mmCIF file of C-alpha atoms and ligand atoms in Angstrom:
data_model
loop_
_atom_site.group_PDB
_atom_site.id
_atom_site.type_symbol
_atom_site.label_atom_id
_atom_site.label_comp_id
_atom_site.label_asym_id
_atom_site.label_seq_id
_atom_site.Cartn_x
_atom_site.Cartn_y
_atom_site.Cartn_z
ATOM 1 C CA MET A 1 0.000 -0.018 -0.008
ATOM 2 C CA ARG A 2 1.120 3.567 -0.695
ATOM 3 C CA TYR A 3 -0.066 6.024 1.970
ATOM 4 C CA LEU A 4 0.037 9.721 2.188
ATOM 5 C CA ILE A 5 0.557 10.718 5.830
ATOM 6 C CA LEU A 6 -0.357 14.218 6.948
ATOM 7 C CA SER A 7 -0.393 15.889 10.307
ATOM 8 C CA ASP A 8 -1.095 19.201 11.943
ATOM 9 C CA ILE A 9 -2.987 20.771 9.090
ATOM 10 C CA HIS A 10 -4.527 23.346 11.539
ATOM 11 C CA GLY A 11 -7.220 24.730 9.181
ATOM 12 C CA ASN A 12 -4.701 25.920 6.591
ATOM 13 C CA TRP A 13 -6.476 25.173 3.318
ATOM 14 C CA GLU A 14 -3.852 26.797 1.009
ATOM 15 C CA ALA A 15 -1.183 24.505 2.464
ATOM 16 C CA LEU A 16 -3.368 21.429 2.236
ATOM 17 C CA GLU A 17 -4.212 22.166 -1.374
ATOM 18 C CA ALA A 18 -0.653 22.528 -2.263
ATOM 19 C CA VAL A 19 0.244 19.175 -0.580
ATOM 20 C CA LEU A 20 -2.673 17.365 -2.412
ATOM 21 C CA ARG A 21 -1.545 18.903 -5.739
ATOM 22 C CA ASP A 22 2.064 17.896 -5.082
ATOM 23 C CA ALA A 23 1.109 14.325 -4.200
ATOM 24 C CA GLY A 24 -1.171 13.883 -7.289
ATOM 25 C CA SER A 25 -2.822 10.462 -7.396
ATOM 26 C CA ASP A 26 0.209 8.359 -6.589
ATOM 27 C CA PHE A 27 -1.146 6.783 -3.463
ATOM 28 C CA ASP A 28 -3.881 4.428 -2.188
ATOM 29 C CA GLU A 29 -4.970 5.994 1.082
ATOM 30 C CA ILE A 30 -4.642 9.280 3.122
ATOM 31 C CA LEU A 31 -3.988 9.081 6.923
ATOM 32 C CA CYS A 32 -3.727 11.870 9.420
ATOM 33 C CA CYS A 33 -1.911 12.079 12.799
ATOM 34 C CA GLY A 34 -4.214 14.724 14.209
ATOM 35 C CA ASP A 35 -4.807 18.451 14.459
ATOM 36 C CA LEU A 36 -7.054 19.116 11.542
ATOM 37 C CA VAL A 37 -8.131 22.443 13.093
ATOM 38 C CA GLY A 38 -6.898 25.248 15.406
ATOM 39 C CA TYR A 39 -4.830 28.309 14.313
ATOM 40 C CA GLY A 40 -6.013 28.514 10.686
ATOM 41 C CA ALA A 41 -8.947 30.203 9.173
ATOM 42 C CA ASP A 42 -10.472 27.318 7.165
ATOM 43 C CA PRO A 43 -11.482 24.738 9.704
ATOM 44 C CA ASN A 44 -14.680 23.640 7.933
ATOM 45 C CA ARG A 45 -13.073 23.273 4.678
ATOM 46 C CA VAL A 46 -10.352 21.062 6.072
ATOM 47 C CA VAL A 47 -12.783 18.905 8.077
ATOM 48 C CA ASP A 48 -15.177 18.544 5.158
ATOM 49 C CA TRP A 49 -12.174 17.328 3.119
ATOM 50 C CA ALA A 50 -11.120 14.985 6.015
ATOM 51 C CA ARG A 51 -14.565 13.541 6.231
ATOM 52 C CA SER A 52 -14.756 12.451 2.672
ATOM 53 C CA ARG A 53 -11.104 11.768 1.714
ATOM 54 C CA VAL A 54 -9.104 10.532 4.808
ATOM 55 C CA LYS A 55 -9.292 6.924 5.794
ATOM 56 C CA THR A 56 -8.213 7.406 9.422
ATOM 57 C CA VAL A 57 -7.587 10.455 11.531
ATOM 58 C CA VAL A 58 -6.325 10.192 15.078
ATOM 59 C CA ARG A 59 -7.470 13.045 17.447
ATOM 60 C CA GLY A 60 -5.021 15.850 18.156
ATOM 61 C CA ASN A 61 -4.975 18.071 21.209
ATOM 62 C CA HIS A 62 -6.414 20.910 19.173
ATOM 63 C CA ASP A 63 -9.169 18.702 17.709
ATOM 64 C CA LYS A 64 -10.054 17.723 21.258
ATOM 65 C CA ALA A 65 -10.029 21.339 22.606
ATOM 66 C CA CYS A 66 -11.916 22.782 19.682
ATOM 67 C CA ALA A 67 -14.582 20.052 19.915
ATOM 68 C CA GLY A 68 -15.154 21.025 23.563
ATOM 69 C CA LEU A 69 -13.813 17.809 24.922
ATOM 70 C CA ASP A 70 -11.044 19.519 26.831
ATOM 71 C CA GLY A 71 -10.567 22.807 28.730
ATOM 72 C CA LEU A 72 -8.380 25.516 27.204
ATOM 73 C CA GLU A 73 -6.229 26.267 30.355
ATOM 74 C CA TRP A 74 -3.153 24.602 28.965
ATOM 75 C CA PHE A 75 -3.226 26.651 25.735
ATOM 76 C CA ASN A 76 -1.267 29.937 25.306
ATOM 77 C CA PRO A 77 -3.497 32.952 24.642
ATOM 78 C CA ALA A 78 -3.219 32.854 20.824
ATOM 79 C CA ALA A 79 -4.001 29.128 20.723
ATOM 80 C CA ARG A 80 -6.873 29.616 23.198
ATOM 81 C CA ASP A 81 -8.406 32.557 21.126
ATOM 82 C CA ALA A 82 -8.088 30.389 17.931
ATOM 83 C CA ALA A 83 -9.695 27.441 19.649
ATOM 84 C CA LEU A 84 -12.680 29.458 20.757
ATOM 85 C CA TRP A 85 -13.070 31.034 17.300
ATOM 86 C CA THR A 86 -12.736 27.575 15.693
ATOM 87 C CA ARG A 87 -15.404 26.077 18.071
ATOM 88 C CA GLN A 88 -17.807 28.937 17.103
ATOM 89 C CA THR A 89 -17.045 28.616 13.400
ATOM 90 C CA LEU A 90 -17.356 24.843 12.964
ATOM 91 C CA THR A 91 -20.597 23.521 11.663
ATOM 92 C CA SER A 92 -22.349 21.091 14.000
ATOM 93 C CA ARG A 93 -21.657 18.204 11.711
ATOM 94 C CA ASN A 94 -17.952 19.002 11.739
ATOM 95 C CA LEU A 95 -17.902 19.461 15.454
ATOM 96 C CA GLU A 96 -19.494 16.035 15.804
ATOM 97 C CA PHE A 97 -16.878 14.544 13.503
ATOM 98 C CA LEU A 98 -14.074 15.999 15.737
ATOM 99 C CA ARG A 99 -15.760 14.645 18.831
ATOM 100 C CA ARG A 100 -15.827 11.157 17.489
ATOM 101 C CA LEU A 101 -12.195 11.011 16.362
ATOM 102 C CA PRO A 102 -10.341 8.060 17.988
ATOM 103 C CA GLN A 103 -7.665 8.779 20.451
ATOM 104 C CA GLY A 104 -4.336 7.350 19.268
ATOM 105 C CA PRO A 105 -2.510 5.059 19.023
ATOM 106 C CA VAL A 106 -4.649 3.574 16.326
ATOM 107 C CA ALA A 107 -3.147 0.384 14.951
ATOM 108 C CA MET A 108 -3.153 -0.085 11.180
ATOM 109 C CA ASP A 109 -1.699 -3.366 9.602
ATOM 110 C CA SER A 110 2.021 -3.080 10.251
ATOM 111 C CA PHE A 111 2.266 0.387 11.862
ATOM 112 C CA GLN A 112 0.275 2.743 14.106
ATOM 113 C CA LEU A 113 -0.896 6.400 14.145
ATOM 114 C CA LEU A 114 -0.712 8.716 17.163
ATOM 115 C CA HIS A 115 -0.558 12.415 17.831
ATOM 116 C CA GLY A 116 1.850 13.252 20.711
ATOM 117 C CA SER A 117 3.278 10.153 22.404
ATOM 118 C CA PRO A 118 1.826 6.587 22.780
ATOM 119 C CA LEU A 119 0.984 7.536 26.439
ATOM 120 C CA ASP A 120 -0.333 11.007 26.086
ATOM 121 C CA GLU A 121 -1.591 12.854 22.986
ATOM 122 C CA ASP A 122 -0.528 16.119 24.590
ATOM 123 C CA GLU A 123 3.142 15.078 25.101
ATOM 124 C CA TYR A 124 5.879 16.491 22.738
ATOM 125 C CA LEU A 125 8.519 13.988 21.469
ATOM 126 C CA VAL A 126 11.261 16.390 20.635
ATOM 127 C CA SER A 127 14.418 14.941 22.272
ATOM 128 C CA THR A 128 16.116 11.644 21.919
ATOM 129 C CA PHE A 129 15.962 11.344 25.741
ATOM 130 C CA ALA A 130 12.127 11.683 25.762
ATOM 131 C CA VAL A 131 11.826 9.122 23.024
ATOM 132 C CA ALA A 132 13.993 6.665 24.909
ATOM 133 C CA GLN A 133 11.602 6.817 27.827
ATOM 134 C CA ILE A 134 8.566 5.626 25.703
ATOM 135 C CA VAL A 135 10.151 3.177 23.250
ATOM 136 C CA ASP A 136 8.799 0.255 25.374
ATOM 137 C CA TYR A 137 5.267 1.474 24.959
ATOM 138 C CA LEU A 138 5.276 1.256 21.114
ATOM 139 C CA GLU A 139 3.012 -1.526 20.033
ATOM 140 C CA ARG A 140 4.217 -1.485 16.373
ATOM 141 C CA PRO A 141 7.735 -1.283 14.974
ATOM 142 C CA ILE A 142 6.719 1.761 12.962
ATOM 143 C CA SER A 143 4.731 4.635 14.493
ATOM 144 C CA PHE A 144 3.734 7.814 12.704
ATOM 145 C CA PHE A 145 3.178 10.813 15.012
ATOM 146 C CA GLY A 146 2.719 14.570 14.941
ATOM 147 C CA HIS A 147 2.185 17.362 17.520
ATOM 148 C CA THR A 148 5.802 18.836 17.435
ATOM 149 C CA HIS A 149 5.355 20.212 13.923
ATOM 150 C CA LEU A 150 8.962 19.068 13.278
ATOM 151 C CA GLN A 151 9.439 16.826 10.193
ATOM 152 C CA GLY A 152 11.711 13.883 10.753
ATOM 153 C CA GLY A 153 11.638 11.551 13.747
ATOM 154 C CA PHE A 154 13.652 8.843 15.389
ATOM 155 C CA LEU A 155 15.196 5.501 14.862
ATOM 156 C CA CYS A 156 15.268 3.442 18.127
ATOM 157 C CA TYR A 157 17.733 0.628 18.679
ATOM 158 C CA ARG A 158 17.859 -1.350 21.885
ATOM 159 C CA ASN A 159 20.453 0.989 23.596
ATOM 160 C CA SER A 160 20.331 4.233 21.482
ATOM 161 C CA VAL A 161 17.994 6.593 19.714
ATOM 162 C CA LYS A 162 19.035 8.484 16.561
ATOM 163 C CA ARG A 163 17.338 11.196 14.655
ATOM 164 C CA LEU A 164 16.089 10.664 11.085
ATOM 165 C CA ASP A 165 17.233 13.027 8.379
ATOM 166 C CA ARG A 166 14.702 15.257 6.654
ATOM 167 C CA PRO A 167 14.868 17.420 3.521
ATOM 168 C CA HIS A 168 17.098 20.459 4.088
ATOM 169 C CA LEU A 169 16.223 23.973 2.854
ATOM 170 C CA GLY A 170 16.411 23.904 -0.931
ATOM 171 C CA GLU A 171 15.516 20.160 -1.076
ATOM 172 C CA THR A 172 12.005 18.869 -1.680
ATOM 173 C CA ARG A 173 12.485 15.235 -1.075
ATOM 174 C CA ARG A 174 14.393 12.781 1.205
ATOM 175 C CA ILE A 175 13.863 9.033 0.969
ATOM 176 C CA ILE A 176 14.538 6.675 3.923
ATOM 177 C CA GLU A 177 14.666 2.978 3.539
ATOM 178 C CA LEU A 178 13.366 1.396 6.752
ATOM 179 C CA GLU A 179 15.427 -1.402 8.383
ATOM 180 C CA HIS A 180 13.763 -4.347 9.973
ATOM 181 C CA ASN A 181 14.950 -4.435 13.497
ATOM 182 C CA PRO A 182 14.760 -1.027 15.073
ATOM 183 C CA PHE A 183 11.617 0.879 16.116
ATOM 184 C CA TYR A 184 10.739 3.986 14.199
ATOM 185 C CA LEU A 185 8.871 7.036 15.282
ATOM 186 C CA ILE A 186 8.247 9.056 12.174
ATOM 187 C CA ASN A 187 6.806 12.526 11.953
ATOM 188 C CA PRO A 188 5.547 13.786 8.583
ATOM 189 C CA GLY A 189 5.918 17.446 9.828
ATOM 190 C CA SER A 190 3.097 19.954 9.811
ATOM 191 C CA VAL A 191 1.063 20.755 6.759
ATOM 192 C CA GLY A 192 -0.355 23.951 8.051
ATOM 193 C CA GLN A 193 2.025 25.477 10.497
ATOM 194 C CA PRO A 194 5.688 24.129 10.193
ATOM 195 C CA ARG A 195 7.976 24.986 13.092
ATOM 196 C CA ASP A 196 11.283 23.633 11.849
ATOM 197 C CA GLY A 197 12.452 26.837 10.267
ATOM 198 C CA ASP A 198 11.200 25.841 6.883
ATOM 199 C CA PRO A 199 7.861 27.499 5.976
ATOM 200 C CA ARG A 200 7.055 25.027 3.281
ATOM 201 C CA ALA A 201 4.179 22.579 3.982
ATOM 202 C CA ALA A 202 5.534 19.216 5.119
ATOM 203 C CA TYR A 203 4.168 15.677 4.565
ATOM 204 C CA LEU A 204 5.281 12.222 3.774
ATOM 205 C CA ALA A 205 4.628 9.275 1.493
ATOM 206 C CA TYR A 206 5.073 5.737 2.797
ATOM 207 C CA ASP A 207 5.243 2.707 0.642
ATOM 208 C CA SER A 208 4.708 -0.182 3.031
ATOM 209 C CA GLU A 209 5.563 -2.957 0.670
ATOM 210 C CA ASN A 210 8.977 -1.578 -0.192
ATOM 211 C CA ARG A 211 9.439 -0.008 3.268
ATOM 212 C CA LEU A 212 10.165 3.498 1.901
ATOM 213 C CA VAL A 213 9.405 6.680 3.556
ATOM 214 C CA GLU A 214 9.663 9.875 1.603
ATOM 215 C CA PHE A 215 9.639 13.184 3.387
ATOM 216 C CA ARG A 216 8.392 15.957 1.115
ATOM 217 C CA ARG A 217 8.218 19.768 1.231
ATOM 218 C CA VAL A 218 6.112 22.003 -0.908
ATOM 219 C CA PRO A 219 5.708 25.753 -1.061
ATOM 220 C CA TYR A 220 2.218 27.229 -0.899
ATOM 221 C CA ASP A 221 0.502 30.511 -0.898
ATOM 222 C CA VAL A 222 1.454 31.622 2.593
ATOM 223 C CA ARG A 223 0.349 35.185 1.971
ATOM 224 C CA LYS A 224 -3.273 34.115 1.214
ATOM 225 C CA SER A 225 -3.433 31.970 4.433
ATOM 226 C CA GLN A 226 -2.123 34.992 6.363
ATOM 227 C CA GLU A 227 -4.744 37.316 4.898
ATOM 228 C CA LYS A 228 -7.503 34.941 5.770
ATOM 229 C CA ILE A 229 -6.253 34.617 9.379
ATOM 230 C CA ARG A 230 -6.018 38.464 9.733
ATOM 231 C CA GLY A 231 -9.455 38.790 8.097
ATOM 232 C CA ALA A 232 -11.065 36.363 10.453
ATOM 233 C CA GLY A 233 -9.756 38.447 13.445
ATOM 234 C CA LEU A 234 -7.546 35.606 14.584
ATOM 235 C CA PRO A 235 -4.408 36.613 16.551
ATOM 236 C CA ALA A 236 -1.883 38.282 14.164
ATOM 237 C CA LEU A 237 0.985 36.121 15.549
ATOM 238 C CA LEU A 238 -0.657 33.117 13.934
ATOM 239 C CA ALA A 239 -0.344 34.737 10.541
ATOM 240 C CA ASP A 240 3.134 36.106 11.127
ATOM 241 C CA ARG A 241 4.731 32.791 12.061
ATOM 242 C CA LEU A 242 3.658 31.061 8.900
ATOM 243 C CA GLU A 243 6.266 32.844 6.806
ATOM 244 C CA LEU A 244 9.003 32.053 9.331
ATOM 245 C CA GLY A 245 8.161 28.438 9.668
ATOM 246 C CA SER A 246 8.502 28.749 13.444
HETATM 247 ZN ZN1 LIG B 1 -0.555 20.730 16.119
#
């Protein structure tokens, strides 16, 4: 099977559109590691798309908060304002869809999908130290995760954890051939709000038969997304950060 694996779209329609155009039809299924909404100005458009096109979405912390399943006290002020705006803007059908999203990890055939960590969808797996603590809780040798908005991930051997390489600025692709023994935690990066210093939308393609992961980056119309965020009255910071990729 050939999968497109997306995460952290965050209501950014322009970024999602660019990803789908870039991916073409060269895949069998689309999967999402959570956070369809929050921050961006097009939550309904993104959720409408997810309802009809995405095979499996695991719930992200913003999906949970925007659906009213969680309080907003852990969010910073900009995220909180955006979550309230999103909650008011979503149609009842889309709110219901978010409320029913499964909490990860969700097991697929040979791999699993999760948002933050296998223990807590709100936990950020950023350091090799943090990853070493949770390796024993991985129920599949390959896990796709999100939440950090950092494309790449980790290769976990019995006694060590290494970082996976990702496309550098100026590159659009990086292919990784998966080995059989280690455990992998793989992050497609964020479609709608990258934070790794590269403002291009991030995603990945996974060919499960040939065990190939291809990290991809694609530029999109950042200015249009920014105009929509400002036009909706969402915090200006959420527009500003898109062009920085931070
Ligand atoms: Zn997110």
